[in-house]
Structure formats: C-alpha cells, structure tokens
Amino acid sequence: MAPAASPAVEPVVGEPAAVADLEDERALLVADVHAGIEVGLRYERGVELDSRADERRERLCALIAETDADRLVVLGDLAHRIAAPEGDEREELVELIRAVTDRVPMTLVEGNHDAGVAEAFAENLDVIGAGGGILGANGGDSSTADAGVGVLHGHTWPEPDLLDADVICMGHEHPQVRLEDAVGGSRVERAWLRGTLDPAAFVEGGDADPGSVADPPELVVFPAFNERSGGTWVNVDGQSFLAPFLPDALPAGDAYLLDGTRLGDYRRV
C-alpha cells in the first residue's frame, strides 16, 4: 500500500511522483527531473552516458495520462546544470516542456538549478519562487476551508506562510536508503520521507511560534525523478542533509520505498 501523505496528496505506486487533488484541478507532482544530466556529468566529471532524454519525457507524459492530471508541478531542478541552459540540455528542455504543455499547463517551483530555466522559458511555465507557495488553497469557514498544498524545492529557507498549508511537498534532498541483506550485500533505493513538521525548525532563525500552529502540516520529501542524480543516504551515519531546515524540521518521520513499502523511522532503517 502506498504512503498516504495527506487526504490531498497520494504517491503514485512504483513511481517517484504523487497526485495532489486541489480545489479545482488535479496536479501531478515530481521533483528533481535534472534534464540534461548526461551533459552535466560529461562536463563535470568526464563521464559518458547515453542520453535518457526521450525516456524522461515519455515517462512524464505517460504519468500525466495515467493519473488524469490537469497540471504538472515540478518541485525544483527541472534542469541539471546551474547556468542558463544551452546546447543538448536546452534542446531536451525545449522538447520536454513542449510535450508537457501540449497536454497540460506546467508549474516550476524554482530550485537551485533553475534560475536560467525560469528566465529562458518564462512564457511556457508558471513559476513559483524559491521560497515556495501554496497550491489550491480556498476560503470558507473553518469547517470547510482547504489550506492547500505547500510546495518548495528546499535549497533555501521557505516562506513562513507555507505553515498554513495542510501538507508541504519538497524536493532537493533526493532521499535514498541503503539496504543490507543477511550476507552483507547492499543496494540503494530511492525513498519518500514523511512526517509531521516542526514549525520552529522550518522557519529561518527559529522565529515561528509552535503554539501559533495548532495543527502542524505534514512534510513530504520527494525522491528524485531522475534515477541518475544520486542522493542523500538518509539512514547512513555521516550523510548530511542539503536543506537548511533538515533534519531538524522532521524530527520523526518514516521512509517508504517507491512501491509503498513502509520502512519505519528513516534514521533507523
């Protein structure tokens, strides 16, 4: 059974993606697509890999169809290289964005790799700044109001208003777990992290008053969509988190594999 992050957010079994049922639309959420990663690895490390650009684009489009999504939301790092996209990387982004937006609108939450992307494709994308935002919030009295789904990448301190959301979804960490068998073999798997947020640790300087947040939102840390992008081994000593508010903002939480297997406390897997 897949982990249910919130009544409004449901991971897609077997995929590094989730569906958020908002007030007036269904959004497909993914994080860390890292389009053009093969170009980046060649430039950064001298590693030559065949491009999986077509596969990434086709997977996204297939997920949009399979989930009947009305919008694609990328939780940051749509592109891999931090500079303005060019060459093969830009070509992959052009084709990917065109394929998606021919089907549904596309929202990009700016990640640390996306400044050039947001500028280059501003006419094709809805862009939410690095501090994050809330999707699908509506008004109404306290019994009917929907606080919506908070979204951010996670590389910088978030906007405090995100604490008003029912659930907050983020990327950036690329969480993974290292699993060992009885004979000493091991493998690394992408994972979801999920737990109740500590509001004081989530806001820069610890200025949030925990007492002012009657029902703290749930925090869901997404696995990377791109399986080549590496990640943080959350259950291995010495691994450092990347977000400035983690792990303090997630003092207790569970890890789940993509197939929905619950592994328990992410720090003790």
PDB file of C-alpha atoms in Angstrom:
ATOM      1  CA  MET A   1       0.000   0.000   0.000  1.00  0.00           C
ATOM      2  CA  ALA A   2       1.411   3.399  -0.959  1.00  0.00           C
ATOM      3  CA  PRO A   3       2.031   6.003   1.738  1.00  0.00           C
ATOM      4  CA  ALA A   4      -0.831   8.473   2.041  1.00  0.00           C
ATOM      5  CA  ALA A   5       0.849  11.807   2.716  1.00  0.00           C
ATOM      6  CA  SER A   6      -2.423  13.636   3.256  1.00  0.00           C
ATOM      7  CA  PRO A   7      -6.037  13.360   2.097  1.00  0.00           C
ATOM      8  CA  ALA A   8      -4.957  15.756  -0.676  1.00  0.00           C
ATOM      9  CA  VAL A   9      -1.700  14.059  -1.752  1.00  0.00           C
ATOM     10  CA  GLU A  10      -1.207  10.447  -2.833  1.00  0.00           C
ATOM     11  CA  PRO A  11       2.052   8.954  -4.161  1.00  0.00           C
ATOM     12  CA  VAL A  12       1.814   7.032  -7.429  1.00  0.00           C
ATOM     13  CA  VAL A  13       2.726   3.424  -6.641  1.00  0.00           C
ATOM     14  CA  GLY A  14       6.054   2.457  -8.173  1.00  0.00           C
ATOM     15  CA  GLU A  15       6.879   5.977  -9.334  1.00  0.00           C
ATOM     16  CA  PRO A  16       8.744   8.981  -7.874  1.00  0.00           C
ATOM     17  CA  ALA A  17       5.590  11.074  -8.323  1.00  0.00           C
ATOM     18  CA  ALA A  18       2.431  11.993  -6.450  1.00  0.00           C
ATOM     19  CA  VAL A  19      -1.012  13.334  -7.249  1.00  0.00           C
ATOM     20  CA  ALA A  20      -2.472  16.301  -5.388  1.00  0.00           C
ATOM     21  CA  ASP A  21      -6.221  16.834  -5.573  1.00  0.00           C
ATOM     22  CA  LEU A  22      -6.605  20.579  -5.290  1.00  0.00           C
ATOM     23  CA  GLU A  23      -9.697  22.764  -5.154  1.00  0.00           C
ATOM     24  CA  ASP A  24     -10.300  22.869  -8.896  1.00  0.00           C
ATOM     25  CA  GLU A  25      -7.716  20.595 -10.508  1.00  0.00           C
ATOM     26  CA  ARG A  26      -5.587  17.501 -10.107  1.00  0.00           C
ATOM     27  CA  ALA A  27      -1.843  18.118 -10.147  1.00  0.00           C
ATOM     28  CA  LEU A  28       0.921  15.619 -10.817  1.00  0.00           C
ATOM     29  CA  LEU A  29       3.951  16.469  -8.651  1.00  0.00           C
ATOM     30  CA  VAL A  30       7.532  15.400  -9.313  1.00  0.00           C
ATOM     31  CA  ALA A  31      10.886  16.693  -8.083  1.00  0.00           C
ATOM     32  CA  ASP A  32      14.405  16.868  -9.483  1.00  0.00           C
ATOM     33  CA  VAL A  33      13.963  15.943 -13.126  1.00  0.00           C
ATOM     34  CA  HIS A  34      17.523  17.150 -13.850  1.00  0.00           C
ATOM     35  CA  ALA A  35      17.030  17.289 -17.603  1.00  0.00           C
ATOM     36  CA  GLY A  36      20.360  17.253 -19.369  1.00  0.00           C
ATOM     37  CA  ILE A  37      22.129  15.396 -16.577  1.00  0.00           C
ATOM     38  CA  GLU A  38      24.227  13.444 -19.087  1.00  0.00           C
ATOM     39  CA  VAL A  39      25.582  16.732 -20.445  1.00  0.00           C
ATOM     40  CA  GLY A  40      26.377  17.851 -16.917  1.00  0.00           C
ATOM     41  CA  LEU A  41      28.132  14.610 -15.969  1.00  0.00           C
ATOM     42  CA  ARG A  42      30.245  14.798 -19.107  1.00  0.00           C
ATOM     43  CA  TYR A  43      31.233  18.386 -18.324  1.00  0.00           C
ATOM     44  CA  GLU A  44      31.673  17.983 -14.557  1.00  0.00           C
ATOM     45  CA  ARG A  45      33.206  14.510 -14.266  1.00  0.00           C
ATOM     46  CA  GLY A  46      34.154  13.339 -17.726  1.00  0.00           C
ATOM     47  CA  VAL A  47      31.527  10.572 -17.527  1.00  0.00           C
ATOM     48  CA  GLU A  48      29.999   9.499 -20.850  1.00  0.00           C
ATOM     49  CA  LEU A  49      26.430   8.160 -20.638  1.00  0.00           C
ATOM     50  CA  ASP A  50      23.786   7.649 -23.290  1.00  0.00           C
ATOM     51  CA  SER A  51      21.065  10.255 -23.041  1.00  0.00           C
ATOM     52  CA  ARG A  52      17.764   9.237 -21.469  1.00  0.00           C
ATOM     53  CA  ALA A  53      16.047  12.448 -22.539  1.00  0.00           C
ATOM     54  CA  ASP A  54      13.384  10.637 -24.559  1.00  0.00           C
ATOM     55  CA  GLU A  55      12.681   8.236 -21.697  1.00  0.00           C
ATOM     56  CA  ARG A  56      12.292  11.061 -19.158  1.00  0.00           C
ATOM     57  CA  ARG A  57       9.927  12.970 -21.437  1.00  0.00           C
ATOM     58  CA  GLU A  58       7.847   9.892 -22.248  1.00  0.00           C
ATOM     59  CA  ARG A  59       7.599   8.883 -18.566  1.00  0.00           C
ATOM     60  CA  LEU A  60       6.308  12.314 -17.586  1.00  0.00           C
ATOM     61  CA  CYS A  61       3.752  12.369 -20.367  1.00  0.00           C
ATOM     62  CA  ALA A  62       2.628   8.825 -19.563  1.00  0.00           C
ATOM     63  CA  LEU A  63       2.172   9.737 -15.882  1.00  0.00           C
ATOM     64  CA  ILE A  64       0.089  12.767 -16.835  1.00  0.00           C
ATOM     65  CA  ALA A  65      -2.197  10.496 -18.848  1.00  0.00           C
ATOM     66  CA  GLU A  66      -2.299   7.672 -16.293  1.00  0.00           C
ATOM     67  CA  THR A  67      -3.193   9.978 -13.404  1.00  0.00           C
ATOM     68  CA  ASP A  68      -5.611  12.135 -15.409  1.00  0.00           C
ATOM     69  CA  ALA A  69      -3.685  15.192 -14.216  1.00  0.00           C
ATOM     70  CA  ASP A  70      -4.717  18.739 -15.122  1.00  0.00           C
ATOM     71  CA  ARG A  71      -1.266  20.206 -14.386  1.00  0.00           C
ATOM     72  CA  LEU A  72       2.349  19.143 -13.907  1.00  0.00           C
ATOM     73  CA  VAL A  73       4.179  20.690 -10.948  1.00  0.00           C
ATOM     74  CA  VAL A  74       7.966  20.272 -10.786  1.00  0.00           C
ATOM     75  CA  LEU A  75       9.319  20.820  -7.271  1.00  0.00           C
ATOM     76  CA  GLY A  76      12.552  22.335  -8.490  1.00  0.00           C
ATOM     77  CA  ASP A  77      15.610  21.323 -10.505  1.00  0.00           C
ATOM     78  CA  LEU A  78      13.878  20.776 -13.788  1.00  0.00           C
ATOM     79  CA  ALA A  79      17.337  21.222 -15.331  1.00  0.00           C
ATOM     80  CA  HIS A  80      20.681  19.831 -14.188  1.00  0.00           C
ATOM     81  CA  ARG A  81      23.333  22.461 -14.882  1.00  0.00           C
ATOM     82  CA  ILE A  82      23.030  25.640 -12.854  1.00  0.00           C
ATOM     83  CA  ALA A  83      23.935  28.010 -15.686  1.00  0.00           C
ATOM     84  CA  ALA A  84      21.472  29.091 -18.357  1.00  0.00           C
ATOM     85  CA  PRO A  85      20.625  26.009 -20.447  1.00  0.00           C
ATOM     86  CA  GLU A  86      22.322  25.648 -23.795  1.00  0.00           C
ATOM     87  CA  GLY A  87      23.179  23.008 -26.369  1.00  0.00           C
ATOM     88  CA  ASP A  88      21.832  19.498 -25.813  1.00  0.00           C
ATOM     89  CA  GLU A  89      20.452  20.407 -22.391  1.00  0.00           C
ATOM     90  CA  ARG A  90      18.386  23.267 -23.793  1.00  0.00           C
ATOM     91  CA  GLU A  91      17.181  21.033 -26.623  1.00  0.00           C
ATOM     92  CA  GLU A  92      15.981  18.446 -24.092  1.00  0.00           C
ATOM     93  CA  LEU A  93      14.187  21.135 -22.091  1.00  0.00           C
ATOM     94  CA  VAL A  94      12.517  22.562 -25.188  1.00  0.00           C
ATOM     95  CA  GLU A  95      11.185  19.152 -26.192  1.00  0.00           C
ATOM     96  CA  LEU A  96      10.148  18.202 -22.652  1.00  0.00           C
ATOM     97  CA  ILE A  97       8.328  21.464 -21.930  1.00  0.00           C
ATOM     98  CA  ARG A  98       6.631  21.394 -25.327  1.00  0.00           C
ATOM     99  CA  ALA A  99       5.455  17.802 -24.851  1.00  0.00           C
ATOM    100  CA  VAL A 100       4.049  18.550 -21.397  1.00  0.00           C
ATOM    101  CA  THR A 101       2.420  21.887 -22.196  1.00  0.00           C
ATOM    102  CA  ASP A 102       0.784  20.430 -25.303  1.00  0.00           C
ATOM    103  CA  ARG A 103      -1.163  18.346 -22.766  1.00  0.00           C
ATOM    104  CA  VAL A 104      -1.453  20.371 -19.544  1.00  0.00           C
ATOM    105  CA  PRO A 105      -0.099  23.594 -18.005  1.00  0.00           C
ATOM    106  CA  MET A 106       3.244  23.282 -16.210  1.00  0.00           C
ATOM    107  CA  THR A 107       4.368  24.916 -12.961  1.00  0.00           C
ATOM    108  CA  LEU A 108       8.013  25.128 -11.916  1.00  0.00           C
ATOM    109  CA  VAL A 109       8.954  25.779  -8.300  1.00  0.00           C
ATOM    110  CA  GLU A 110      12.395  27.340  -8.624  1.00  0.00           C
ATOM    111  CA  GLY A 111      15.246  25.160  -7.433  1.00  0.00           C
ATOM    112  CA  ASN A 112      18.919  25.938  -7.150  1.00  0.00           C
ATOM    113  CA  HIS A 113      19.452  24.721 -10.739  1.00  0.00           C
ATOM    114  CA  ASP A 114      16.542  26.651 -12.270  1.00  0.00           C
ATOM    115  CA  ALA A 115      17.353  30.355 -12.446  1.00  0.00           C
ATOM    116  CA  GLY A 116      18.306  30.145 -16.114  1.00  0.00           C
ATOM    117  CA  VAL A 117      15.357  27.854 -16.890  1.00  0.00           C
ATOM    118  CA  ALA A 118      12.768  30.142 -15.320  1.00  0.00           C
ATOM    119  CA  GLU A 119      14.114  33.048 -17.358  1.00  0.00           C
ATOM    120  CA  ALA A 120      14.517  31.159 -20.643  1.00  0.00           C
ATOM    121  CA  PHE A 121      11.065  29.555 -20.561  1.00  0.00           C
ATOM    122  CA  ALA A 122       9.035  32.178 -18.720  1.00  0.00           C
ATOM    123  CA  GLU A 123       6.419  32.247 -21.482  1.00  0.00           C
ATOM    124  CA  ASN A 124       5.867  28.488 -21.237  1.00  0.00           C
ATOM    125  CA  LEU A 125       5.843  27.957 -17.469  1.00  0.00           C
ATOM    126  CA  ASP A 126       4.105  29.225 -14.377  1.00  0.00           C
ATOM    127  CA  VAL A 127       6.920  29.910 -11.929  1.00  0.00           C
ATOM    128  CA  ILE A 128       6.823  29.877  -8.116  1.00  0.00           C
ATOM    129  CA  GLY A 129       9.820  31.469  -6.425  1.00  0.00           C
ATOM    130  CA  ALA A 130      12.445  29.678  -4.354  1.00  0.00           C
ATOM    131  CA  GLY A 131      10.627  30.432  -1.098  1.00  0.00           C
ATOM    132  CA  GLY A 132       7.714  28.306  -2.230  1.00  0.00           C
ATOM    133  CA  GLY A 133       3.972  28.790  -2.396  1.00  0.00           C
ATOM    134  CA  ILE A 134       0.633  27.138  -1.713  1.00  0.00           C
ATOM    135  CA  LEU A 135      -1.457  25.410  -4.370  1.00  0.00           C
ATOM    136  CA  GLY A 136      -5.215  25.032  -4.204  1.00  0.00           C
ATOM    137  CA  ALA A 137      -5.989  26.961  -1.034  1.00  0.00           C
ATOM    138  CA  ASN A 138      -9.530  28.262  -0.716  1.00  0.00           C
ATOM    139  CA  GLY A 139     -11.550  30.229   1.767  1.00  0.00           C
ATOM    140  CA  GLY A 140     -14.721  29.399   3.608  1.00  0.00           C
ATOM    141  CA  ASP A 141     -15.468  28.893   7.271  1.00  0.00           C
ATOM    142  CA  SER A 142     -13.130  26.844   9.466  1.00  0.00           C
ATOM    143  CA  SER A 143     -15.074  23.646   8.838  1.00  0.00           C
ATOM    144  CA  THR A 144     -14.883  23.823   5.055  1.00  0.00           C
ATOM    145  CA  ALA A 145     -11.730  25.787   4.250  1.00  0.00           C
ATOM    146  CA  ASP A 146      -8.930  23.948   2.428  1.00  0.00           C
ATOM    147  CA  ALA A 147      -5.463  25.200   3.359  1.00  0.00           C
ATOM    148  CA  GLY A 148      -3.966  23.685   0.221  1.00  0.00           C
ATOM    149  CA  VAL A 149      -0.659  22.027  -0.593  1.00  0.00           C
ATOM    150  CA  GLY A 150       2.582  23.856   0.091  1.00  0.00           C
ATOM    151  CA  VAL A 151       5.339  23.395  -2.482  1.00  0.00           C
ATOM    152  CA  LEU A 152       9.002  24.329  -2.428  1.00  0.00           C
ATOM    153  CA  HIS A 153      12.316  22.964  -3.620  1.00  0.00           C
ATOM    154  CA  GLY A 154      14.126  23.088  -0.286  1.00  0.00           C
ATOM    155  CA  HIS A 155      17.518  24.647  -1.018  1.00  0.00           C
ATOM    156  CA  THR A 156      16.711  27.845   0.853  1.00  0.00           C
ATOM    157  CA  TRP A 157      14.615  28.905   3.829  1.00  0.00           C
ATOM    158  CA  PRO A 158      10.899  28.764   2.975  1.00  0.00           C
ATOM    159  CA  GLU A 159       8.263  31.443   3.227  1.00  0.00           C
ATOM    160  CA  PRO A 160       6.647  31.232   6.688  1.00  0.00           C
ATOM    161  CA  ASP A 161       3.194  31.297   5.042  1.00  0.00           C
ATOM    162  CA  LEU A 162       3.756  27.693   3.975  1.00  0.00           C
ATOM    163  CA  LEU A 163       2.933  26.705   7.566  1.00  0.00           C
ATOM    164  CA  ASP A 164      -0.706  27.466   6.698  1.00  0.00           C
ATOM    165  CA  ALA A 165      -0.808  24.505   4.284  1.00  0.00           C
ATOM    166  CA  ASP A 166      -2.241  21.086   5.087  1.00  0.00           C
ATOM    167  CA  VAL A 167       0.821  19.330   3.709  1.00  0.00           C
ATOM    168  CA  ILE A 168       4.149  20.607   2.353  1.00  0.00           C
ATOM    169  CA  CYS A 169       5.900  18.856  -0.540  1.00  0.00           C
ATOM    170  CA  MET A 170       9.577  19.404  -1.336  1.00  0.00           C
ATOM    171  CA  GLY A 171      12.456  18.035  -3.381  1.00  0.00           C
ATOM    172  CA  HIS A 172      16.190  18.844  -3.331  1.00  0.00           C
ATOM    173  CA  GLU A 173      17.293  16.036  -0.983  1.00  0.00           C
ATOM    174  CA  HIS A 174      16.978  13.098  -3.407  1.00  0.00           C
ATOM    175  CA  PRO A 175      16.413  10.818  -0.357  1.00  0.00           C
ATOM    176  CA  GLN A 176      17.726   7.278  -0.647  1.00  0.00           C
ATOM    177  CA  VAL A 177      18.109   4.362   1.751  1.00  0.00           C
ATOM    178  CA  ARG A 178      20.947   1.860   1.833  1.00  0.00           C
ATOM    179  CA  LEU A 179      19.557  -1.619   2.460  1.00  0.00           C
ATOM    180  CA  GLU A 180      21.702  -4.567   3.523  1.00  0.00           C
ATOM    181  CA  ASP A 181      20.905  -8.283   3.438  1.00  0.00           C
ATOM    182  CA  ALA A 182      21.948 -11.019   5.867  1.00  0.00           C
ATOM    183  CA  VAL A 183      25.086 -11.914   3.918  1.00  0.00           C
ATOM    184  CA  GLY A 184      26.454  -8.386   3.652  1.00  0.00           C
ATOM    185  CA  GLY A 185      25.127  -7.429   0.252  1.00  0.00           C
ATOM    186  CA  SER A 186      23.595  -3.993  -0.147  1.00  0.00           C
ATOM    187  CA  ARG A 187      21.596  -1.890  -2.533  1.00  0.00           C
ATOM    188  CA  VAL A 188      20.475   1.733  -2.626  1.00  0.00           C
ATOM    189  CA  GLU A 189      16.835   2.614  -3.270  1.00  0.00           C
ATOM    190  CA  ARG A 190      15.076   5.939  -3.766  1.00  0.00           C
ATOM    191  CA  ALA A 191      12.684   6.713  -0.930  1.00  0.00           C
ATOM    192  CA  TRP A 192       9.962   9.036   0.293  1.00  0.00           C
ATOM    193  CA  LEU A 193      10.280  10.728   3.684  1.00  0.00           C
ATOM    194  CA  ARG A 194       7.120  11.705   5.520  1.00  0.00           C
ATOM    195  CA  GLY A 195       6.307  13.045   8.960  1.00  0.00           C
ATOM    196  CA  THR A 196       4.889  15.923  10.973  1.00  0.00           C
ATOM    197  CA  LEU A 197       6.769  19.174  10.526  1.00  0.00           C
ATOM    198  CA  ASP A 198       8.395  21.036  13.411  1.00  0.00           C
ATOM    199  CA  PRO A 199       7.299  24.634  12.649  1.00  0.00           C
ATOM    200  CA  ALA A 200      10.041  26.274  14.714  1.00  0.00           C
ATOM    201  CA  ALA A 201      12.800  24.464  12.809  1.00  0.00           C
ATOM    202  CA  PHE A 202      11.178  25.176   9.434  1.00  0.00           C
ATOM    203  CA  VAL A 203      11.409  28.963   9.651  1.00  0.00           C
ATOM    204  CA  GLU A 204      14.717  30.816   9.429  1.00  0.00           C
ATOM    205  CA  GLY A 205      16.058  31.764  12.825  1.00  0.00           C
ATOM    206  CA  GLY A 206      13.516  29.580  14.617  1.00  0.00           C
ATOM    207  CA  ASP A 207      11.157  32.547  14.829  1.00  0.00           C
ATOM    208  CA  ALA A 208       7.948  30.565  14.339  1.00  0.00           C
ATOM    209  CA  ASP A 209       5.873  30.202  17.486  1.00  0.00           C
ATOM    210  CA  PRO A 210       4.939  26.494  17.656  1.00  0.00           C
ATOM    211  CA  GLY A 211       1.907  27.432  19.711  1.00  0.00           C
ATOM    212  CA  SER A 212       0.578  29.540  16.842  1.00  0.00           C
ATOM    213  CA  VAL A 213       0.434  26.491  14.548  1.00  0.00           C
ATOM    214  CA  ALA A 214      -2.388  24.458  16.055  1.00  0.00           C
ATOM    215  CA  ASP A 215      -2.103  21.617  13.555  1.00  0.00           C
ATOM    216  CA  PRO A 216       1.393  21.482  12.010  1.00  0.00           C
ATOM    217  CA  PRO A 217       1.448  20.371   8.389  1.00  0.00           C
ATOM    218  CA  GLU A 218       2.890  17.114   7.206  1.00  0.00           C
ATOM    219  CA  LEU A 219       6.198  17.313   5.353  1.00  0.00           C
ATOM    220  CA  VAL A 220       6.750  15.025   2.366  1.00  0.00           C
ATOM    221  CA  VAL A 221      10.247  14.864   0.884  1.00  0.00           C
ATOM    222  CA  PHE A 222      10.066  13.552  -2.681  1.00  0.00           C
ATOM    223  CA  PRO A 223      12.504  11.100  -4.230  1.00  0.00           C
ATOM    224  CA  ALA A 224      14.310  12.386  -7.290  1.00  0.00           C
ATOM    225  CA  PHE A 225      12.517  11.734 -10.564  1.00  0.00           C
ATOM    226  CA  ASN A 226      15.898  11.266 -12.254  1.00  0.00           C
ATOM    227  CA  GLU A 227      17.457   7.995 -11.107  1.00  0.00           C
ATOM    228  CA  ARG A 228      20.914   9.189 -12.224  1.00  0.00           C
ATOM    229  CA  SER A 229      21.047  12.201  -9.934  1.00  0.00           C
ATOM    230  CA  GLY A 230      22.371  10.498  -6.786  1.00  0.00           C
ATOM    231  CA  GLY A 231      21.089  11.480  -3.382  1.00  0.00           C
ATOM    232  CA  THR A 232      21.291  11.606   0.399  1.00  0.00           C
ATOM    233  CA  TRP A 233      21.525   8.209   2.108  1.00  0.00           C
ATOM    234  CA  VAL A 234      19.261   9.160   4.989  1.00  0.00           C
ATOM    235  CA  ASN A 235      19.984   6.040   7.077  1.00  0.00           C
ATOM    236  CA  VAL A 236      23.791   6.149   6.876  1.00  0.00           C
ATOM    237  CA  ASP A 237      25.828   7.936   9.545  1.00  0.00           C
ATOM    238  CA  GLY A 238      27.787  10.904   8.286  1.00  0.00           C
ATOM    239  CA  GLN A 239      25.412  11.777   5.451  1.00  0.00           C
ATOM    240  CA  SER A 240      24.485  15.462   5.587  1.00  0.00           C
ATOM    241  CA  PHE A 241      21.110  16.827   4.563  1.00  0.00           C
ATOM    242  CA  LEU A 242      21.087  19.606   1.995  1.00  0.00           C
ATOM    243  CA  ALA A 243      18.086  21.689   3.071  1.00  0.00           C
ATOM    244  CA  PRO A 244      18.930  24.261   5.773  1.00  0.00           C
ATOM    245  CA  PHE A 245      15.938  23.130   7.873  1.00  0.00           C
ATOM    246  CA  LEU A 246      16.567  19.373   7.737  1.00  0.00           C
ATOM    247  CA  PRO A 247      16.738  17.096   9.607  1.00  0.00           C
ATOM    248  CA  ASP A 248      15.570  19.352  12.471  1.00  0.00           C
ATOM    249  CA  ALA A 249      12.223  20.159  10.821  1.00  0.00           C
ATOM    250  CA  LEU A 250      11.486  16.428  10.504  1.00  0.00           C
ATOM    251  CA  PRO A 251      12.313  15.140  13.990  1.00  0.00           C
ATOM    252  CA  ALA A 252      10.250  11.992  13.493  1.00  0.00           C
ATOM    253  CA  GLY A 253       9.287  10.529  10.154  1.00  0.00           C
ATOM    254  CA  ASP A 254       9.040   7.347   8.128  1.00  0.00           C
ATOM    255  CA  ALA A 255      10.758   6.232   4.940  1.00  0.00           C
ATOM    256  CA  TYR A 256       8.850   4.478   2.165  1.00  0.00           C
ATOM    257  CA  LEU A 257      10.115   2.751  -0.954  1.00  0.00           C
ATOM    258  CA  LEU A 258       8.591   3.654  -4.305  1.00  0.00           C
ATOM    259  CA  ASP A 259       6.399   0.549  -4.180  1.00  0.00           C
ATOM    260  CA  GLY A 260       4.856   1.812  -0.932  1.00  0.00           C
ATOM    261  CA  THR A 261       6.784  -0.417   1.476  1.00  0.00           C
ATOM    262  CA  ARG A 262       6.988   1.325   4.840  1.00  0.00           C
ATOM    263  CA  LEU A 263      10.491   1.023   6.294  1.00  0.00           C
ATOM    264  CA  GLY A 264       9.830   2.822   9.568  1.00  0.00           C
ATOM    265  CA  ASP A 265      11.836   5.650  11.142  1.00  0.00           C
ATOM    266  CA  TYR A 266      14.035   6.995   8.357  1.00  0.00           C
ATOM    267  CA  ARG A 267      17.009   7.360  10.716  1.00  0.00           C
ATOM    268  CA  ARG A 268      16.910   3.738  11.882  1.00  0.00           C
ATOM    269  CA  VAL A 269      16.175   1.802   8.695  1.00  0.00           C
TER     270      VAL A 269
END
